Amino acid sequence: MSTVSIIINCHNGAEFLADTLDSIKKQTYQDFEIIFFNNFSEDSSEQIAKTFDNRLHYYESKDFLSLGAARNEALKLSKGKYIAFIDCDDIWEVDKLKKQVEFLESDLTIGMVFTNFKRFNMLSGKTDIFDKKGLTKKLTFPELVGNYSFCLSSFMIRKEALNGLDHFFNIDFQYAEEFELFSRIAYNWNSLYVSEPLVIYRIHKKMTTLQVEERIGIEYGIALDNLKKLDGNIESRFPETVKKIAFLRDFTTAKYLIKFGKNKKVRQLLQPYLNYNIRALVFCSLSVLPPFLSKLIVKLLYRTRI
């Protein structure tokens, strides 16, 4: 049995898939299996996947599944002690698996290891490092959840950490399914952040994260509700963490609504956070402008920076 199960969920991912598989083949740590779950692709993903050696186990869905549902099916098929994820448009540095396995083997309190990453923007041709100042360190639940902004392809999870959860990925989510699962794992396990960038994350027009903005606030809200179900006292035990997630819920909703001229609703959502986060103050100020002007300014604020 392989120590690491690598999960690749693929829906029409042929364009970059060969590069992704090549980065796996070049890993210095080779004790792995690949669970390749073809989620109703209509391109050449199957043919590309099957060029890998017999460590790749190919499965396909008869119908299109949500991303969470497809990942859950792949998780059920995995046999490894550790679970690593990689999207079929990302790339791993050669020591990624080796270093994460070593961390997990050396500290049994760690349920997840994730790393810094490089962003390669195919729209601008530029590359940068996501976290330029971070340090490698062990994270508690509030440290992980309150500052979550990471890349799925950088994560490796101890399979034991999934035991006892009432579900894995939320099958109805389109954006925050990773945050929701990892926050529940972090509630019971320590996490380790590695500041070395060991993943190359592509930014391109076909990315799902560029297409589901209207869902982001809704899903952060559901994730917060699920944490409250996990611990009825979470608001008193971790008040700052709860407030951060609530702010993410309301700010991402406001950011979406202002693009449609719903400025009054933006002000209602962000009023409670005026003294909490500068972004709430900025967007509340923008919301008093004529809608055409506030929309233009927001577009300029969030134009591609790399």
mmCIF file of C-alpha atoms in Angstrom:
data_model
loop_
_atom_site.group_PDB
_atom_site.id
_atom_site.type_symbol
_atom_site.label_atom_id
_atom_site.label_comp_id
_atom_site.label_asym_id
_atom_site.label_seq_id
_atom_site.Cartn_x
_atom_site.Cartn_y
_atom_site.Cartn_z
ATOM 1 C CA MET A 1 0.000 0.000 0.000
ATOM 2 C CA SER A 2 1.335 3.419 -0.949
ATOM 3 C CA THR A 3 2.021 5.922 1.826
ATOM 4 C CA VAL A 4 0.580 8.899 -0.069
ATOM 5 C CA SER A 5 -2.612 9.040 -2.120
ATOM 6 C CA ILE A 6 -2.558 11.906 -4.611
ATOM 7 C CA ILE A 7 -6.024 13.028 -5.636
ATOM 8 C CA ILE A 8 -6.553 14.666 -9.008
ATOM 9 C CA ASN A 9 -10.082 15.720 -9.869
ATOM 10 C CA CYS A 10 -10.328 16.595 -13.552
ATOM 11 C CA HIS A 11 -13.071 18.130 -15.664
ATOM 12 C CA ASN A 12 -11.818 19.062 -19.133
ATOM 13 C CA GLY A 13 -8.353 19.745 -17.748
ATOM 14 C CA ALA A 14 -6.311 18.462 -20.681
ATOM 15 C CA GLU A 15 -4.656 21.799 -21.469
ATOM 16 C CA PHE A 16 -2.258 21.726 -18.484
ATOM 17 C CA LEU A 17 -2.583 18.122 -17.314
ATOM 18 C CA ALA A 18 0.645 16.814 -18.843
ATOM 19 C CA ASP A 19 2.645 19.440 -16.918
ATOM 20 C CA THR A 20 0.896 18.509 -13.684
ATOM 21 C CA LEU A 21 1.580 14.789 -14.120
ATOM 22 C CA ASP A 22 5.179 15.480 -15.083
ATOM 23 C CA SER A 23 5.713 17.391 -11.825
ATOM 24 C CA ILE A 24 4.378 14.373 -9.904
ATOM 25 C CA LYS A 25 6.629 11.971 -11.823
ATOM 26 C CA LYS A 26 9.677 14.086 -10.900
ATOM 27 C CA GLN A 27 9.024 13.980 -7.153
ATOM 28 C CA THR A 28 11.973 12.861 -5.032
ATOM 29 C CA TYR A 29 9.444 10.922 -2.890
ATOM 30 C CA GLN A 30 7.995 8.092 -4.974
ATOM 31 C CA ASP A 31 5.868 6.017 -2.578
ATOM 32 C CA PHE A 32 2.513 7.213 -3.874
ATOM 33 C CA GLU A 33 -0.605 6.276 -5.774
ATOM 34 C CA ILE A 34 -2.637 8.667 -7.917
ATOM 35 C CA ILE A 35 -6.417 8.599 -7.700
ATOM 36 C CA PHE A 36 -7.383 10.228 -10.980
ATOM 37 C CA PHE A 37 -11.085 11.025 -11.003
ATOM 38 C CA ASN A 38 -12.287 12.105 -14.434
ATOM 39 C CA ASN A 39 -15.411 14.145 -13.776
ATOM 40 C CA PHE A 40 -17.254 13.713 -17.078
ATOM 41 C CA SER A 41 -14.553 15.305 -19.247
ATOM 42 C CA GLU A 42 -15.111 15.719 -22.972
ATOM 43 C CA ASP A 43 -11.506 16.470 -23.945
ATOM 44 C CA SER A 44 -8.354 14.332 -24.051
ATOM 45 C CA SER A 45 -7.886 14.182 -20.265
ATOM 46 C CA GLU A 46 -8.350 10.393 -20.194
ATOM 47 C CA GLN A 47 -5.715 9.759 -22.844
ATOM 48 C CA ILE A 48 -3.192 12.054 -21.116
ATOM 49 C CA ALA A 49 -3.831 10.535 -17.679
ATOM 50 C CA LYS A 50 -3.315 6.999 -18.952
ATOM 51 C CA THR A 51 0.198 7.825 -20.165
ATOM 52 C CA PHE A 52 1.319 7.704 -16.509
ATOM 53 C CA ASP A 53 2.622 4.446 -15.017
ATOM 54 C CA ASN A 54 0.545 1.887 -13.115
ATOM 55 C CA ARG A 55 0.550 3.966 -9.936
ATOM 56 C CA LEU A 56 -2.223 6.037 -11.517
ATOM 57 C CA HIS A 57 -5.638 4.525 -10.862
ATOM 58 C CA TYR A 58 -8.148 5.894 -13.340
ATOM 59 C CA TYR A 59 -11.826 6.379 -12.460
ATOM 60 C CA GLU A 60 -14.542 8.299 -14.231
ATOM 61 C CA SER A 61 -17.994 9.584 -13.465
ATOM 62 C CA LYS A 62 -20.955 8.686 -15.636
ATOM 63 C CA ASP A 63 -22.474 12.103 -14.912
ATOM 64 C CA PHE A 64 -21.013 15.496 -14.005
ATOM 65 C CA LEU A 65 -20.585 15.884 -10.233
ATOM 66 C CA SER A 66 -20.004 18.984 -8.149
ATOM 67 C CA LEU A 67 -16.356 19.512 -7.250
ATOM 68 C CA GLY A 68 -16.998 18.529 -3.635
ATOM 69 C CA ALA A 69 -18.852 15.363 -4.623
ATOM 70 C CA ALA A 70 -16.111 14.347 -7.062
ATOM 71 C CA ARG A 71 -13.398 14.855 -4.445
ATOM 72 C CA ASN A 72 -15.408 12.821 -1.949
ATOM 73 C CA GLU A 73 -15.597 9.926 -4.405
ATOM 74 C CA ALA A 74 -11.830 10.098 -4.886
ATOM 75 C CA LEU A 75 -11.247 10.193 -1.116
ATOM 76 C CA LYS A 76 -13.287 7.009 -0.712
ATOM 77 C CA LEU A 77 -11.009 5.272 -3.216
ATOM 78 C CA SER A 78 -7.747 6.379 -1.597
ATOM 79 C CA LYS A 79 -5.690 3.900 0.434
ATOM 80 C CA GLY A 80 -2.746 6.014 1.589
ATOM 81 C CA LYS A 81 -1.815 7.103 5.075
ATOM 82 C CA TYR A 82 -1.617 10.665 3.806
ATOM 83 C CA ILE A 83 -3.753 12.493 1.245
ATOM 84 C CA ALA A 84 -2.325 15.103 -1.141
ATOM 85 C CA PHE A 85 -4.378 17.130 -3.594
ATOM 86 C CA ILE A 86 -3.296 18.705 -6.846
ATOM 87 C CA ASP A 87 -5.479 20.519 -9.349
ATOM 88 C CA CYS A 88 -4.856 19.554 -12.955
ATOM 89 C CA ASP A 89 -3.516 23.019 -13.811
ATOM 90 C CA ASP A 90 -0.962 23.290 -10.963
ATOM 91 C CA ILE A 91 2.654 22.125 -10.608
ATOM 92 C CA TRP A 92 4.661 20.768 -7.662
ATOM 93 C CA GLU A 93 8.303 21.491 -6.915
ATOM 94 C CA VAL A 94 10.346 18.266 -6.802
ATOM 95 C CA ASP A 95 10.666 17.994 -2.988
ATOM 96 C CA LYS A 96 7.049 18.823 -2.147
ATOM 97 C CA LEU A 97 5.903 15.345 -1.127
ATOM 98 C CA LYS A 98 9.169 14.405 0.594
ATOM 99 C CA LYS A 99 9.170 17.426 2.879
ATOM 100 C CA GLN A 100 5.503 17.103 3.821
ATOM 101 C CA VAL A 101 5.758 13.398 4.651
ATOM 102 C CA GLU A 102 8.775 14.130 6.861
ATOM 103 C CA PHE A 103 6.830 16.784 8.766
ATOM 104 C CA LEU A 104 3.839 14.500 9.317
ATOM 105 C CA GLU A 105 6.006 11.580 10.390
ATOM 106 C CA SER A 106 7.906 13.717 12.907
ATOM 107 C CA ASP A 107 4.880 15.200 14.738
ATOM 108 C CA LEU A 108 1.756 13.108 15.304
ATOM 109 C CA THR A 109 -0.249 16.136 16.515
ATOM 110 C CA ILE A 110 -0.200 17.639 13.014
ATOM 111 C CA GLY A 111 -3.247 16.810 10.919
ATOM 112 C CA MET A 112 -2.388 18.935 7.876
ATOM 113 C CA VAL A 113 0.724 20.383 6.255
ATOM 114 C CA PHE A 114 0.416 23.085 3.628
ATOM 115 C CA THR A 115 2.950 25.311 1.930
ATOM 116 C CA ASN A 116 3.517 28.696 0.421
ATOM 117 C CA PHE A 117 3.126 28.877 -3.369
ATOM 118 C CA LYS A 118 4.080 30.820 -6.454
ATOM 119 C CA ARG A 119 1.364 32.420 -8.576
ATOM 120 C CA PHE A 120 1.847 32.233 -12.320
ATOM 121 C CA ASN A 121 -0.579 34.620 -13.979
ATOM 122 C CA MET A 122 -1.088 33.421 -17.528
ATOM 123 C CA LEU A 123 -3.091 36.561 -18.291
ATOM 124 C CA SER A 124 -0.137 38.877 -17.597
ATOM 125 C CA GLY A 125 2.778 36.442 -17.915
ATOM 126 C CA LYS A 126 4.057 37.402 -14.455
ATOM 127 C CA THR A 127 5.010 35.221 -11.485
ATOM 128 C CA ASP A 128 5.221 36.137 -7.816
ATOM 129 C CA ILE A 129 5.411 34.442 -4.410
ATOM 130 C CA PHE A 130 2.133 34.563 -2.519
ATOM 131 C CA ASP A 131 3.503 34.982 1.024
ATOM 132 C CA LYS A 132 6.749 36.958 1.027
ATOM 133 C CA LYS A 133 7.150 37.366 4.794
ATOM 134 C CA GLY A 134 5.683 34.266 6.405
ATOM 135 C CA LEU A 135 7.582 31.836 8.618
ATOM 136 C CA THR A 136 7.257 28.067 8.905
ATOM 137 C CA LYS A 137 5.203 27.393 12.022
ATOM 138 C CA LYS A 138 2.599 25.215 13.675
ATOM 139 C CA LEU A 139 -0.892 26.731 13.614
ATOM 140 C CA THR A 140 -3.782 26.349 16.035
ATOM 141 C CA PHE A 141 -7.430 26.396 14.983
ATOM 142 C CA PRO A 142 -7.907 30.198 15.241
ATOM 143 C CA GLU A 143 -4.589 30.853 13.503
ATOM 144 C CA LEU A 144 -5.502 28.702 10.515
ATOM 145 C CA VAL A 145 -9.161 29.622 10.167
ATOM 146 C CA GLY A 146 -8.750 33.311 10.897
ATOM 147 C CA ASN A 147 -6.107 33.758 8.229
ATOM 148 C CA TYR A 148 -7.078 31.162 5.626
ATOM 149 C CA SER A 149 -5.881 32.084 2.160
ATOM 150 C CA PHE A 150 -4.025 29.136 0.752
ATOM 151 C CA CYS A 151 -3.793 26.790 -2.217
ATOM 152 C CA LEU A 152 -5.424 23.342 -2.214
ATOM 153 C CA SER A 153 -2.560 21.860 -4.236
ATOM 154 C CA SER A 154 -0.195 22.673 -1.360
ATOM 155 C CA PHE A 155 -2.054 20.555 1.224
ATOM 156 C CA MET A 156 -1.248 17.118 2.580
ATOM 157 C CA ILE A 157 -3.654 15.669 5.160
ATOM 158 C CA ARG A 158 -3.232 12.825 7.606
ATOM 159 C CA LYS A 159 -6.050 10.438 6.647
ATOM 160 C CA GLU A 160 -6.714 9.793 10.329
ATOM 161 C CA ALA A 161 -7.741 13.450 10.620
ATOM 162 C CA LEU A 162 -10.711 12.742 8.360
ATOM 163 C CA ASN A 163 -12.017 10.026 10.706
ATOM 164 C CA GLY A 164 -15.057 11.026 12.713
ATOM 165 C CA LEU A 165 -16.141 13.866 10.406
ATOM 166 C CA ASP A 166 -19.801 13.674 9.440
ATOM 167 C CA HIS A 167 -18.878 14.633 5.871
ATOM 168 C CA PHE A 168 -15.782 15.437 3.833
ATOM 169 C CA PHE A 169 -16.226 18.160 1.206
ATOM 170 C CA ASN A 170 -19.591 19.912 1.051
ATOM 171 C CA ILE A 171 -21.133 18.731 -2.220
ATOM 172 C CA ASP A 172 -23.181 21.920 -2.688
ATOM 173 C CA PHE A 173 -20.244 24.331 -2.476
ATOM 174 C CA GLN A 174 -18.608 25.868 -5.528
ATOM 175 C CA TYR A 175 -15.905 27.981 -3.869
ATOM 176 C CA ALA A 176 -15.320 27.420 -0.134
ATOM 177 C CA GLU A 177 -15.487 23.625 0.086
ATOM 178 C CA GLU A 178 -11.774 23.500 0.985
ATOM 179 C CA PHE A 179 -12.059 26.156 3.702
ATOM 180 C CA GLU A 180 -15.090 24.415 5.195
ATOM 181 C CA LEU A 181 -13.405 20.998 5.392
ATOM 182 C CA PHE A 182 -10.018 22.233 6.562
ATOM 183 C CA SER A 183 -11.536 24.417 9.278
ATOM 184 C CA ARG A 184 -13.285 21.364 10.746
ATOM 185 C CA ILE A 185 -10.037 19.374 10.642
ATOM 186 C CA ALA A 186 -8.140 22.263 12.249
ATOM 187 C CA TYR A 187 -10.600 22.285 15.131
ATOM 188 C CA ASN A 188 -9.248 18.917 16.318
ATOM 189 C CA TRP A 189 -5.694 18.927 14.922
ATOM 190 C CA ASN A 190 -2.724 21.242 14.655
ATOM 191 C CA SER A 191 -1.685 22.392 11.199
ATOM 192 C CA LEU A 192 1.796 23.192 9.905
ATOM 193 C CA TYR A 193 2.490 26.005 7.472
ATOM 194 C CA VAL A 194 5.701 25.725 5.433
ATOM 195 C CA SER A 195 6.908 29.105 4.154
ATOM 196 C CA GLU A 196 8.884 27.606 1.271
ATOM 197 C CA PRO A 197 6.843 27.845 -1.965
ATOM 198 C CA LEU A 198 6.497 24.256 -3.163
ATOM 199 C CA VAL A 199 3.584 24.725 -5.597
ATOM 200 C CA ILE A 200 3.098 26.749 -8.774
ATOM 201 C CA TYR A 201 -0.512 27.924 -8.968
ATOM 202 C CA ARG A 202 -1.773 29.002 -12.376
ATOM 203 C CA ILE A 203 -4.153 31.926 -12.826
ATOM 204 C CA HIS A 204 -6.095 31.733 -16.099
ATOM 205 C CA LYS A 205 -9.486 32.589 -17.546
ATOM 206 C CA LYS A 206 -10.976 29.118 -17.118
ATOM 207 C CA MET A 207 -10.459 29.052 -13.342
ATOM 208 C CA THR A 208 -13.562 28.163 -11.336
ATOM 209 C CA THR A 209 -12.684 30.796 -8.718
ATOM 210 C CA LEU A 210 -13.180 33.501 -11.336
ATOM 211 C CA GLN A 211 -16.696 32.249 -12.157
ATOM 212 C CA VAL A 212 -18.534 31.750 -8.836
ATOM 213 C CA GLU A 213 -18.154 35.071 -7.046
ATOM 214 C CA GLU A 214 -21.823 35.255 -6.145
ATOM 215 C CA ARG A 215 -21.442 32.047 -4.085
ATOM 216 C CA ILE A 216 -18.491 33.075 -1.921
ATOM 217 C CA GLY A 217 -20.329 34.925 0.856
ATOM 218 C CA ILE A 218 -23.084 32.314 1.018
ATOM 219 C CA GLU A 219 -20.586 29.492 1.472
ATOM 220 C CA TYR A 220 -18.560 31.286 4.140
ATOM 221 C CA GLY A 221 -21.851 31.662 6.023
ATOM 222 C CA ILE A 222 -22.612 27.945 5.785
ATOM 223 C CA ALA A 223 -19.056 27.108 6.861
ATOM 224 C CA LEU A 224 -19.498 29.292 9.945
ATOM 225 C CA ASP A 225 -22.828 27.608 10.749
ATOM 226 C CA ASN A 226 -21.169 24.179 10.499
ATOM 227 C CA LEU A 227 -18.449 25.228 12.943
ATOM 228 C CA LYS A 228 -21.140 26.370 15.362
ATOM 229 C CA LYS A 229 -22.761 22.931 15.062
ATOM 230 C CA LEU A 230 -19.381 21.339 15.807
ATOM 231 C CA ASP A 231 -19.103 23.364 19.018
ATOM 232 C CA GLY A 232 -22.087 25.206 20.469
ATOM 233 C CA ASN A 233 -19.694 27.322 22.534
ATOM 234 C CA ILE A 234 -17.438 28.358 19.676
ATOM 235 C CA GLU A 235 -18.521 32.018 19.814
ATOM 236 C CA SER A 236 -17.398 32.323 23.438
ATOM 237 C CA ARG A 237 -14.282 30.163 23.027
ATOM 238 C CA PHE A 238 -13.044 31.733 19.775
ATOM 239 C CA PRO A 239 -14.856 35.074 19.411
ATOM 240 C CA GLU A 240 -12.220 36.681 17.181
ATOM 241 C CA THR A 241 -12.180 33.713 14.798
ATOM 242 C CA VAL A 242 -15.970 33.750 14.499
ATOM 243 C CA LYS A 243 -15.918 37.489 13.803
ATOM 244 C CA LYS A 244 -13.297 37.066 11.079
ATOM 245 C CA ILE A 245 -15.376 34.450 9.271
ATOM 246 C CA ALA A 246 -18.523 36.569 9.651
ATOM 247 C CA PHE A 247 -16.630 39.505 8.163
ATOM 248 C CA LEU A 248 -15.473 37.354 5.227
ATOM 249 C CA ARG A 249 -19.086 36.283 4.683
ATOM 250 C CA ASP A 250 -20.430 39.836 4.652
ATOM 251 C CA PHE A 251 -17.524 41.535 2.902
ATOM 252 C CA THR A 252 -17.396 39.093 -0.013
ATOM 253 C CA THR A 253 -21.166 39.477 -0.406
ATOM 254 C CA ALA A 254 -20.842 43.274 -0.373
ATOM 255 C CA LYS A 255 -17.987 43.141 -2.878
ATOM 256 C CA TYR A 256 -20.233 41.182 -5.234
ATOM 257 C CA LEU A 257 -23.311 43.375 -4.712
ATOM 258 C CA ILE A 258 -21.539 46.680 -5.335
ATOM 259 C CA LYS A 259 -20.804 45.548 -8.886
ATOM 260 C CA PHE A 260 -24.560 45.514 -9.487
ATOM 261 C CA GLY A 261 -25.215 48.933 -7.971
ATOM 262 C CA LYS A 262 -26.803 47.572 -4.755
ATOM 263 C CA ASN A 263 -25.013 50.192 -2.661
ATOM 264 C CA LYS A 264 -27.611 50.468 0.086
ATOM 265 C CA LYS A 265 -27.333 46.744 0.832
ATOM 266 C CA VAL A 266 -23.535 47.097 0.859
ATOM 267 C CA ARG A 267 -23.772 49.721 3.605
ATOM 268 C CA GLN A 268 -26.165 47.571 5.641
ATOM 269 C CA LEU A 269 -23.802 44.593 5.492
ATOM 270 C CA LEU A 270 -20.630 46.482 6.366
ATOM 271 C CA GLN A 271 -21.823 48.971 8.999
ATOM 272 C CA PRO A 272 -21.013 46.559 11.890
ATOM 273 C CA TYR A 273 -17.398 46.312 10.717
ATOM 274 C CA LEU A 274 -16.448 49.966 10.238
ATOM 275 C CA ASN A 275 -14.077 49.893 13.209
ATOM 276 C CA TYR A 276 -12.991 46.325 12.555
ATOM 277 C CA ASN A 277 -11.485 46.277 9.075
ATOM 278 C CA ILE A 278 -10.366 49.063 6.754
ATOM 279 C CA ARG A 279 -11.967 47.332 3.772
ATOM 280 C CA ALA A 280 -15.408 47.786 5.348
ATOM 281 C CA LEU A 281 -14.763 51.509 5.712
ATOM 282 C CA VAL A 282 -13.511 51.789 2.116
ATOM 283 C CA PHE A 283 -16.506 49.969 0.629
ATOM 284 C CA CYS A 284 -18.996 51.852 2.780
ATOM 285 C CA SER A 285 -17.431 55.089 1.530
ATOM 286 C CA LEU A 286 -17.624 53.881 -2.067
ATOM 287 C CA SER A 287 -21.260 52.893 -1.618
ATOM 288 C CA VAL A 288 -22.360 56.523 -1.115
ATOM 289 C CA LEU A 289 -21.098 57.374 -4.616
ATOM 290 C CA PRO A 290 -23.284 56.998 -7.707
ATOM 291 C CA PRO A 291 -23.364 53.291 -8.604
ATOM 292 C CA PHE A 292 -21.622 53.719 -11.946
ATOM 293 C CA LEU A 293 -18.680 55.398 -10.199
ATOM 294 C CA SER A 294 -18.423 52.933 -7.295
ATOM 295 C CA LYS A 295 -18.465 50.030 -9.772
ATOM 296 C CA LEU A 296 -15.654 51.588 -11.796
ATOM 297 C CA ILE A 297 -13.478 52.198 -8.733
ATOM 298 C CA VAL A 298 -13.971 48.638 -7.461
ATOM 299 C CA LYS A 299 -13.006 47.275 -10.867
ATOM 300 C CA LEU A 300 -9.804 49.314 -10.747
ATOM 301 C CA LEU A 301 -9.058 48.249 -7.163
ATOM 302 C CA TYR A 302 -9.304 44.555 -8.022
ATOM 303 C CA ARG A 303 -7.656 44.549 -11.420
ATOM 304 C CA THR A 304 -4.955 41.907 -11.849
ATOM 305 C CA ARG A 305 -1.870 42.907 -9.858
ATOM 306 C CA ILE A 306 0.586 40.273 -11.052
#
